[in-house]
Short mmCIF file of C-alpha atoms in Angstrom, two decimals:
data_model
loop_
_atom_site.label_atom_id
_atom_site.label_comp_id
_atom_site.label_asym_id
_atom_site.label_seq_id
_atom_site.Cartn_x
_atom_site.Cartn_y
_atom_site.Cartn_z
CA MET A 1 117.70 126.15 108.30
CA LYS A 2 119.96 127.46 105.55
CA SER A 3 119.17 126.12 101.69
CA TYR A 4 120.88 123.50 100.08
CA ASP A 5 121.58 122.02 96.28
CA GLU A 6 118.81 119.67 95.70
CA THR A 7 120.92 118.54 92.73
CA SER A 8 123.79 117.02 94.70
CA ALA A 9 123.10 113.97 97.05
CA GLN A 10 126.78 115.26 98.75
CA ALA A 11 125.42 118.86 99.33
CA ILE A 12 122.21 116.71 100.67
CA LEU A 13 124.41 114.92 103.19
CA GLU A 14 126.23 117.28 104.03
CA PHE A 15 123.22 119.62 104.81
CA ALA A 16 121.97 116.47 107.04
CA GLU A 17 124.80 116.12 108.83
CA LYS A 18 124.42 119.58 110.41
CA THR A 19 121.57 117.84 112.49
CA ILE A 20 123.70 115.27 114.31
CA GLY A 21 123.58 115.78 118.12
CA LYS A 22 120.14 118.02 118.02
CA LYS A 23 116.83 117.65 117.93
CA LEU A 24 113.60 118.38 115.76
CA ARG A 25 112.86 121.27 118.58
CA ASP A 26 116.24 122.75 117.41
CA LEU A 27 116.06 122.96 113.83
CA VAL A 28 112.52 124.28 113.61
CA GLU A 29 111.82 128.01 113.56
CA PRO A 30 110.69 129.34 116.60
CA GLU A 31 107.46 131.20 114.78
CA ASP A 32 106.63 127.59 114.00
CA LEU A 33 107.27 125.56 117.04
CA VAL A 34 103.92 126.82 119.20
CA GLU A 35 102.04 125.48 116.81
CA LEU A 36 103.81 122.34 115.89
CA GLU A 37 103.60 121.74 119.77
CA LYS A 38 99.96 122.05 119.73
CA GLU A 39 99.90 119.66 116.65
CA LEU A 40 102.01 116.94 118.61
CA ASP A 41 99.65 117.19 121.51
CA GLY A 42 96.66 116.19 119.82
CA TYR A 43 98.48 114.24 117.49
CA ALA A 44 100.04 111.92 119.92
CA ASN A 45 101.88 108.49 118.02
CA ARG A 46 98.93 107.39 115.76
CA ARG A 47 100.76 107.33 112.31
CA LYS A 48 104.35 105.51 111.97
CA GLY A 49 105.83 107.83 109.37
CA HIS A 50 104.35 111.08 111.18
CA PHE A 51 108.47 111.85 112.01
CA GLY A 52 109.64 111.42 108.91
CA ASP A 53 107.14 113.87 107.54
CA LEU A 54 108.30 116.52 109.92
CA VAL A 55 111.98 116.35 109.12
CA GLU A 56 111.07 116.47 105.53
CA GLU A 57 108.93 119.85 106.06
CA TYR A 58 110.73 121.77 108.91
CA VAL A 59 114.42 120.55 108.31
CA PHE A 60 114.33 120.03 104.51
CA ASN A 61 111.44 122.59 103.76
CA LYS A 62 109.95 120.27 101.37
CA THR A 63 106.17 119.74 100.80
CA MET A 64 105.35 116.34 101.35
CA ASP A 65 103.75 114.11 98.23
CA ASN A 66 102.80 111.07 97.41
CA LEU A 67 104.49 110.36 93.94
CA SER A 68 106.24 107.34 93.23
CA GLN A 69 109.85 109.54 93.00
CA ALA A 70 112.34 109.88 95.21
CA ASP A 71 112.22 112.34 97.96
CA PHE A 72 115.09 114.67 96.77
CA PRO A 73 114.16 113.92 92.93
CA LEU A 74 116.96 115.92 91.14
CA ALA A 75 119.45 114.18 93.18
CA GLY A 76 117.80 110.89 93.14
CA VAL A 77 117.99 110.35 96.87
CA GLU A 78 115.15 109.08 99.03
CA LEU A 79 115.05 110.24 102.82
CA LYS A 80 114.62 107.72 105.62
CA THR A 81 114.47 108.31 108.97
CA THR A 82 114.50 105.30 111.51
CA PRO A 83 114.64 104.92 115.10
CA LEU A 84 117.36 103.79 117.20
CA LYS A 85 117.16 102.06 121.01
CA GLU A 86 120.31 102.56 123.25
CA HIS A 87 122.24 98.66 123.65
CA PRO A 88 124.33 98.18 126.82
CA SER A 89 127.36 96.75 124.72
CA LYS A 90 126.78 98.29 121.24
CA LYS A 91 125.72 101.62 122.46
CA TYR A 92 122.99 101.58 119.55
CA VAL A 93 121.03 99.22 117.61
CA ALA A 94 117.58 99.36 115.30
CA LYS A 95 114.59 99.55 117.02
CA GLU A 96 112.98 98.23 113.81
CA ARG A 97 113.39 97.25 110.18
CA LEU A 98 113.54 99.70 107.39
CA VAL A 99 110.10 99.96 105.44
CA PHE A 100 109.93 101.23 102.08
CA SER A 101 107.12 101.63 99.71
CA MET A 102 104.15 98.78 99.21
CA ILE A 103 104.54 96.03 96.81
CA ASP A 104 101.74 95.73 94.20
CA TYR A 105 101.47 92.06 93.72
CA MET A 106 99.31 92.75 90.23
CA THR A 107 102.21 94.87 88.52
CA ILE A 108 105.71 93.52 90.30
CA VAL A 109 105.53 90.41 88.51
CA ASN A 110 106.19 92.14 85.04
CA GLU A 111 109.34 93.89 86.55
CA GLU A 112 113.13 93.20 86.31
CA TRP A 113 115.74 94.16 89.21
CA GLU A 114 117.79 96.51 87.34
CA SER A 115 114.51 98.76 86.14
CA SER A 116 112.45 97.69 89.23
CA SER A 117 110.17 100.55 91.02
CA PHE A 118 111.98 99.56 94.51
CA LEU A 119 115.53 100.84 92.61
CA LYS A 120 114.39 103.61 90.66
CA LYS A 121 113.23 104.96 94.29
CA ASN A 122 115.32 103.66 96.74
CA LYS A 123 118.92 103.02 94.99
CA LEU A 124 120.18 106.08 96.89
CA LEU A 125 119.10 106.32 100.55
CA LEU A 126 119.59 109.27 103.26
CA LEU A 127 119.04 107.73 106.51
CA MET A 128 118.77 109.67 109.45
CA PHE A 129 119.08 107.69 112.69
CA TYR A 130 117.85 109.18 115.51
CA LEU A 131 117.24 108.11 119.24
CA TYR A 132 114.06 106.98 120.13
CA HIS A 133 112.54 107.77 124.03
CA SER A 134 108.64 106.53 124.16
CA GLU A 135 108.12 109.10 127.04
CA LEU A 136 109.73 112.04 124.84
CA SER A 137 107.91 114.27 122.17
CA LYS A 138 108.91 113.65 118.96
CA LEU A 139 110.35 117.26 118.86
CA ASP A 140 112.80 116.11 121.26
CA TYR A 141 114.52 112.93 119.65
CA GLU A 142 118.14 113.34 119.00
CA PHE A 143 119.83 112.60 115.68
CA LYS A 144 122.65 110.15 116.44
CA ILE A 145 123.84 109.06 112.68
CA VAL A 146 123.42 110.12 109.26
CA ARG A 147 124.47 107.86 106.26
CA LEU A 148 124.23 107.98 102.56
CA LEU A 149 123.45 104.21 101.58
CA ASP A 150 124.25 103.73 97.69
CA LEU A 151 122.56 100.27 97.03
CA LEU A 152 124.21 99.92 94.06
CA HIS A 153 127.67 101.35 94.44
CA GLY A 154 128.33 102.05 98.08
CA ILE A 155 127.95 98.68 99.64
CA ASP A 156 129.48 94.95 99.68
CA GLU A 157 129.16 93.44 96.36
CA ALA A 158 128.32 90.23 98.10
CA ASP A 159 125.44 92.24 100.02
CA LEU A 160 124.18 93.71 96.56
CA ILE A 161 123.86 90.11 95.09
CA GLN A 162 121.98 89.05 97.82
CA ILE A 163 119.47 92.16 97.90
CA LYS A 164 119.00 91.33 94.01
CA THR A 165 118.97 87.55 95.06
CA ASP A 166 116.04 88.51 97.83
CA TRP A 167 113.88 90.97 95.52
CA ASN A 168 113.63 87.94 92.95
CA ASP A 169 112.94 85.35 95.62
CA ILE A 170 110.11 87.57 96.45
CA VAL A 171 108.87 88.24 93.35
CA SER A 172 108.95 84.47 92.14
CA LYS A 173 107.16 83.53 95.09
CA ILE A 174 104.58 85.95 94.11
CA LYS A 175 104.51 84.56 90.29
CA ARG A 176 103.97 81.32 91.70
CA GLY A 177 100.56 82.32 93.37
CA GLU A 178 102.30 82.53 96.71
CA ALA A 179 101.80 86.21 97.55
CA HIS A 180 100.02 84.55 101.02
CA LEU A 181 102.74 82.80 101.93
CA LEU A 182 105.34 85.60 101.97
CA SER A 183 107.50 85.67 105.03
CA GLU A 184 110.50 87.70 106.66
CA GLY A 185 112.08 84.72 106.89
CA ASP A 186 112.28 83.66 103.11
CA THR A 187 115.33 85.98 102.53
CA ALA A 188 118.24 87.43 104.03
CA TYR A 189 118.63 91.07 103.87
CA LEU A 190 115.91 92.48 101.82
CA GLY A 191 112.46 91.24 103.40
CA ALA A 192 108.54 91.66 102.41
CA ALA A 193 107.41 93.27 105.64
CA THR A 194 103.55 93.30 106.82
CA LYS A 195 102.17 96.68 106.45
CA ALA A 196 98.09 97.57 106.86
CA ALA A 197 96.20 99.60 109.24
CA ASN A 198 95.19 96.07 110.96
CA SER A 199 95.91 92.09 110.64
CA LYS A 200 92.68 91.66 108.56
CA VAL A 201 93.69 93.60 105.08
CA ARG A 202 94.05 91.51 102.29
CA ARG A 203 94.83 92.24 98.63
CA GLU A 204 94.80 90.42 95.78
CA GLN A 205 97.46 88.63 93.88
CA PRO A 206 97.93 87.83 90.01
CA TYR A 207 97.99 83.87 90.08
CA SER A 208 95.93 82.98 92.93
CA ASP A 209 92.31 83.64 94.18
CA GLU A 210 93.88 83.58 97.75
CA LEU A 211 93.95 87.02 99.45
CA ALA A 212 97.55 87.87 100.80
CA LYS A 213 98.31 90.30 103.42
CA PRO A 214 99.53 93.67 101.92
CA ARG A 215 103.80 93.69 102.22
CA ALA A 216 106.06 96.13 101.92
CA PHE A 217 109.87 96.08 100.70
CA SER A 218 112.15 96.25 104.10
CA LEU A 219 115.72 96.00 104.92
CA LYS A 220 115.78 93.59 107.61
CA GLN A 221 116.23 94.87 111.52
CA SER A 222 119.44 92.98 111.59
CA TYR A 223 121.08 94.46 108.15
CA LEU A 224 120.62 97.67 109.40
CA ASN A 225 122.02 96.86 113.07
CA GLN A 226 125.38 96.35 110.87
CA ILE A 227 124.89 99.61 108.92
CA ILE A 228 124.87 101.00 112.75
CA GLN A 229 127.49 99.36 114.01
CA ASP A 230 130.16 100.29 110.58
CA SER A 231 128.68 103.76 111.26
CA LEU A 232 130.15 104.33 114.67
CA PRO A 233 133.61 104.66 115.74
CA ARG A 234 135.65 100.92 115.62
CA GLY A 235 132.21 99.81 114.42
CA LYS A 236 134.18 97.65 111.58
CA GLY A 237 135.36 94.39 111.80
CA GLU A 238 133.80 93.38 114.97
CA HIS A 239 132.54 90.22 113.46
CA GLU A 240 134.36 87.75 111.25
CA SER A 241 133.09 87.33 107.65
CA LEU A 242 131.92 84.41 105.92
CA PHE A 243 133.79 85.62 102.78
CA LYS A 244 137.20 85.05 103.04
CA PRO A 245 139.69 87.17 100.47
CA SER A 246 139.52 84.17 97.65
CA ASP A 247 135.78 83.80 97.48
CA ARG A 248 133.62 85.77 94.88
CA PRO A 249 130.49 87.76 95.60
CA GLN A 250 128.08 85.33 95.58
CA PRO A 251 124.58 84.40 97.50
CA ILE A 252 125.14 83.45 101.09
CA ASP A 253 123.14 79.71 100.05
CA GLU A 254 125.59 79.60 97.40
CA LEU A 255 128.63 79.84 99.06
CA ILE A 256 127.34 77.42 101.99
CA ALA A 257 126.87 75.07 99.24
CA SER A 258 129.98 75.25 97.58
CA ARG A 259 131.69 74.73 101.10
CA CYS A 260 129.69 71.96 102.09
CA LYS A 261 129.66 69.65 98.86
CA LYS A 262 133.04 67.88 99.39
CA TYR A 263 131.99 66.39 103.03
CA TYR A 264 128.68 64.56 102.01
CA GLY A 265 128.25 61.12 102.98
CA LYS A 266 131.47 61.54 104.94
CA THR A 267 131.79 60.47 108.80
CA GLU A 268 132.75 62.92 111.45
CA SER A 269 136.44 61.16 111.63
CA GLU A 270 136.87 61.51 108.24
CA ILE A 271 135.77 65.26 107.88
CA ALA A 272 137.87 65.89 111.13
CA ASN A 273 140.98 64.07 109.92
CA GLU A 274 140.47 65.84 106.51
CA LEU A 275 140.57 69.02 108.46
CA GLY A 276 143.33 68.53 110.98
CA ILE A 277 140.77 68.49 113.99
CA THR A 278 142.15 66.18 116.93
CA PHE A 279 139.41 64.71 119.82
CA GLN A 280 141.03 63.02 122.65
CA LYS A 281 137.72 62.46 123.62
CA LYS A 282 134.47 63.89 121.71
CA SER A 283 133.32 66.99 123.59
CA LYS A 284 129.65 67.82 123.57
CA ASN A 285 129.87 70.52 121.07
CA PHE A 286 132.31 68.47 118.65
CA ARG A 287 130.56 68.54 115.91
CA ARG A 288 129.66 72.31 115.98
CA LEU A 289 133.88 72.41 115.92
CA ILE A 290 133.84 70.20 112.70
CA VAL A 291 130.91 72.56 110.95
CA ASN A 292 132.74 75.66 111.85
CA LYS A 293 136.05 74.29 110.29
CA MET A 294 134.05 73.31 107.43
CA LEU A 295 132.64 76.75 106.88
CA LYS A 296 135.69 78.42 107.76
CA ILE A 297 134.44 80.64 110.38
CA GLU A 298 136.33 80.63 113.48
CA SER A 299 133.53 82.32 115.88
CA LYS A 300 129.54 82.44 116.81
CA LYS A 301 129.57 85.75 115.71
CA VAL A 302 129.81 85.87 111.72
CA LYS A 303 128.66 89.02 110.17
CA GLU A 304 126.88 87.61 107.14
CA PHE A 305 124.44 85.43 109.88
CA GLU A 306 124.04 88.60 112.19
CA LYS A 307 122.76 90.69 108.88
CA ALA A 308 120.23 88.01 107.83
CA ASN A 309 118.89 86.84 111.11
CA ILE A 310 120.72 83.30 110.65
CA THR A 311 121.12 80.78 113.15
CA LEU A 312 123.39 78.03 112.69
CA LYS A 313 121.99 75.04 114.26
CA VAL A 314 123.73 71.05 114.11
CA ILE A 315 120.90 68.76 113.94
CA ALA A 316 121.55 64.88 115.16
CA LEU A 317 119.53 62.38 113.26
CA GLU A 318 119.43 59.17 114.66
CA LYS A 319 120.16 55.90 112.35
CA SER A 320 116.09 56.39 111.32
CA GLY A 321 115.81 59.79 110.66
CA ARG A 322 114.59 60.41 113.85
CA LEU A 323 114.80 63.89 115.63
CA THR A 324 114.74 63.88 119.51
CA GLU A 325 115.95 67.69 120.35
CA SER A 326 113.21 70.22 119.37
CA ILE A 327 114.42 73.81 118.91
CA SER A 328 114.05 76.45 121.95
CA PHE A 329 113.01 79.93 121.48
CA PRO A 330 114.48 82.74 124.17
CA THR A 331 112.47 82.62 127.30
CA PHE A 332 109.45 85.11 128.06
CA LYS A 333 108.26 86.62 131.14
CA TYR A 334 105.16 85.89 132.35
CA GLU A 335 103.88 89.51 133.54
CA GLU A 336 104.78 90.93 130.04
CA ILE A 337 103.15 88.32 127.32
CA ILE A 338 99.59 88.56 128.81
CA ASN A 339 100.02 92.41 127.78
CA THR A 340 101.36 92.07 124.55
CA SER A 341 99.29 90.83 121.18
CA TRP A 342 100.19 88.04 118.94
CA GLU A 343 101.40 90.22 116.30
CA GLU A 344 103.73 91.98 118.44
CA SER A 345 105.12 89.05 120.58
CA ASP A 346 108.55 87.96 120.55
CA PHE A 347 107.58 84.75 119.18
CA TYR A 348 105.67 85.92 116.31
CA ILE A 349 108.59 88.04 114.99
CA GLN A 350 110.88 85.79 115.73
CA LEU A 351 109.22 83.06 113.64
CA ILE A 352 108.44 85.49 110.79
CA THR A 353 112.19 86.70 110.64
CA LYS A 354 114.57 84.39 111.94
CA LYS A 355 116.17 82.12 109.30
CA PHE A 356 118.03 78.51 110.19
CA LEU A 357 120.78 76.72 108.59
CA PHE A 358 120.71 73.38 109.53
CA MET A 359 123.85 71.36 109.25
CA VAL A 360 122.65 67.97 109.27
CA PHE A 361 124.53 64.43 110.59
CA ARG A 362 122.92 61.31 110.84
CA LYS A 363 124.13 58.22 112.48
CA ILE A 364 125.15 55.28 110.95
CA ASP A 365 126.42 51.73 112.28
CA GLY A 366 129.07 51.69 114.56
CA GLY A 367 128.29 54.72 116.34
CA GLU A 368 129.97 57.02 113.71
CA SER A 369 127.48 59.92 112.11
CA ILE A 370 127.54 61.34 108.36
CA PHE A 371 127.05 65.06 107.57
CA GLU A 372 124.46 64.50 104.99
CA LYS A 373 123.46 67.76 103.99
CA PHE A 374 122.66 71.52 105.06
CA GLN A 375 119.46 73.53 104.94
CA PHE A 376 118.35 76.52 104.68
CA TRP A 377 114.76 76.88 106.78
CA ASN A 378 112.34 79.37 108.18
CA PHE A 379 108.89 79.00 109.85
CA PRO A 380 106.47 78.89 106.90
CA MET A 381 103.22 80.72 106.88
CA LYS A 382 101.05 77.86 106.28
CA ASP A 383 101.57 76.77 109.59
CA ILE A 384 101.62 80.40 111.54
CA ASP A 385 97.96 79.59 112.82
CA LYS A 386 99.20 76.56 114.58
CA ALA A 387 101.96 78.64 116.61
CA GLN A 388 99.63 81.10 117.45
CA TRP A 389 97.08 78.71 119.15
CA VAL A 390 99.94 77.63 121.44
CA TRP A 391 100.97 81.43 122.03
CA GLU A 392 97.25 81.95 122.54
CA GLU A 393 96.92 78.94 125.03
CA THR A 394 100.16 80.22 127.01
CA VAL A 395 98.65 83.52 127.49
CA LYS A 396 95.03 82.35 128.37
CA ARG A 397 96.34 79.84 130.88
CA ILE A 398 98.65 82.50 132.55
CA ARG A 399 95.70 84.54 133.20
CA GLU A 400 94.01 81.74 134.85
CA HIS A 401 96.98 81.32 137.27
CA LYS A 402 98.13 77.97 135.42
CA ALA A 403 102.02 79.30 134.62
CA ASP A 404 102.58 75.75 135.47
CA ALA A 405 100.30 74.19 133.21
CA LEU A 406 101.40 75.60 129.72
CA PRO A 407 100.65 73.61 126.37
CA ARG A 408 102.34 70.21 126.29
CA ILE A 409 104.18 68.37 123.36
CA SER A 410 101.63 66.24 122.84
CA GLU A 411 98.74 69.23 122.52
CA SER A 412 100.17 70.74 119.11
CA SER A 413 102.02 69.28 116.25
CA VAL A 414 104.19 72.59 115.98
CA ALA A 415 105.12 74.02 119.04
CA HIS A 416 104.83 73.41 123.03
CA VAL A 417 106.17 75.19 125.90
CA ARG A 418 108.52 73.82 128.73
CA PRO A 419 111.25 75.00 131.49
CA HIS A 420 114.66 76.47 129.96
CA ALA A 421 116.27 77.55 133.06
CA ARG A 422 119.95 76.88 134.57
CA ASN A 423 117.97 75.28 137.86
CA LYS A 424 114.69 75.29 139.70
CA GLU A 425 115.85 78.73 141.19
CA ASP A 426 115.57 80.28 137.86
CA VAL A 427 112.02 82.02 137.92
CA TYR A 428 110.09 84.67 136.71
CA ALA A 429 107.25 86.15 138.59
CA THR A 430 103.86 84.93 137.64
CA GLY A 431 102.09 88.20 138.09
CA TYR A 432 99.35 86.61 140.53
CA GLY A 433 101.56 86.60 143.34
CA THR A 434 103.67 83.14 143.17
CA PHE A 435 107.22 82.81 140.97
CA GLU A 436 107.59 79.99 138.43
CA VAL A 437 110.46 78.69 136.58
CA LYS A 438 111.55 80.24 133.58
CA LYS A 439 110.05 78.80 130.52
CA CYS A 440 110.03 79.45 126.60
CA PHE A 441 108.31 78.32 123.36
CA TRP A 442 109.95 75.41 121.48
CA LEU A 443 109.30 74.01 118.23
CA ASN A 444 108.42 70.40 118.42
CA ALA A 445 111.13 67.94 117.29
CA LYS A 446 108.76 65.75 115.14
CA TYR A 447 107.86 68.93 113.37
CA ILE A 448 111.35 69.88 112.43
CA GLU A 449 112.17 66.39 111.58
CA ALA A 450 109.56 66.68 108.98
CA GLN A 451 110.59 70.00 108.07
CA ILE A 452 114.00 68.36 106.83
CA LYS A 453 112.48 65.19 104.98
CA ASP A 454 110.37 67.71 103.14
CA VAL A 455 113.28 69.01 101.01
#
């Protein structure tokens, strides 16, 4: 390919945009193609960053290095290639999170956001999205979207504030000697993703003797999805924003707090009257209608919740504080779960990445309930081993042809498995010649009740 001006971010972007609709095979010089095909035949898919290295070398004619500076240092641009997968309604979605360099637990505690090593390397990102197909050679991945993302000036101010808040929250946890308790669910957009050759690798941290999993900063998969949709035709404006024109940019939790504080201790009827909501008869979802009005949202698809992988959940406590409803996760397929490892399982990924927004109501005398509080919550890493036991026991029993006898609520303080189907005919194949009603993992009601009381 032709040369480009390495001192200009715009020139690098324009050069990269020429790859859209093309495959790496189309961009490699013919004399290099034969040797490259031989290399790929022997290499298979043993290293995740290999495709990015090929793009850097064969598209941009750059020699790979391990320096801490950006890939295009004269323009301050960092190159990131990231895979897409096709989606029936959204056209494309991110296949995975966007991972950056490793977090050095020992040195990051001495950094400030504005001068952080993360920003020095990643404040200006050249994102090259390609369509991934497992059966294809890396040479045949097609580039679909190219985007220059300025993390300081090219995103919504509220997003920048949230990413800065996320960075500070991660660093604060390390300063508390809790690097071993970091979870992607701790934060909204910028996460601390595990990154190691295997799950047993551990690193030292400065304020605790407890060894911690190696982690790297990452933009969450859910946040990447919004970037992708905004880059596609008619992509913008499909989701309602939590922020209204009169709102100042601020972290999501502060905005939620400002909207909820005036309703603390008020009954559902008082809140409904104040918000102009009338009920001839209280419907099953009347609390959700009240909550939506409190938060000034109209639909279930809220842009900030989607980007942060936040699930809004109305919690109804008894007068005693007892919670009777467990929290369900998506159903699993018996034939698939037995061929998946724990750390690649949907349940594990959901536990470590999802954040819940609990809107908590408690019954009082007279049959009414008051709005007690809101609470952001994500699954704590200190309990991950208990959830792992439930998952592994589930896999074990399915393999033993016991899909009808999976872990009950009495067998674990954290989670259990039970049906999550429309009716008894709503089934999946077990893999051993029978069919069993669809099931999913549930977080125990008593466990969630304890989490709510802990705050």
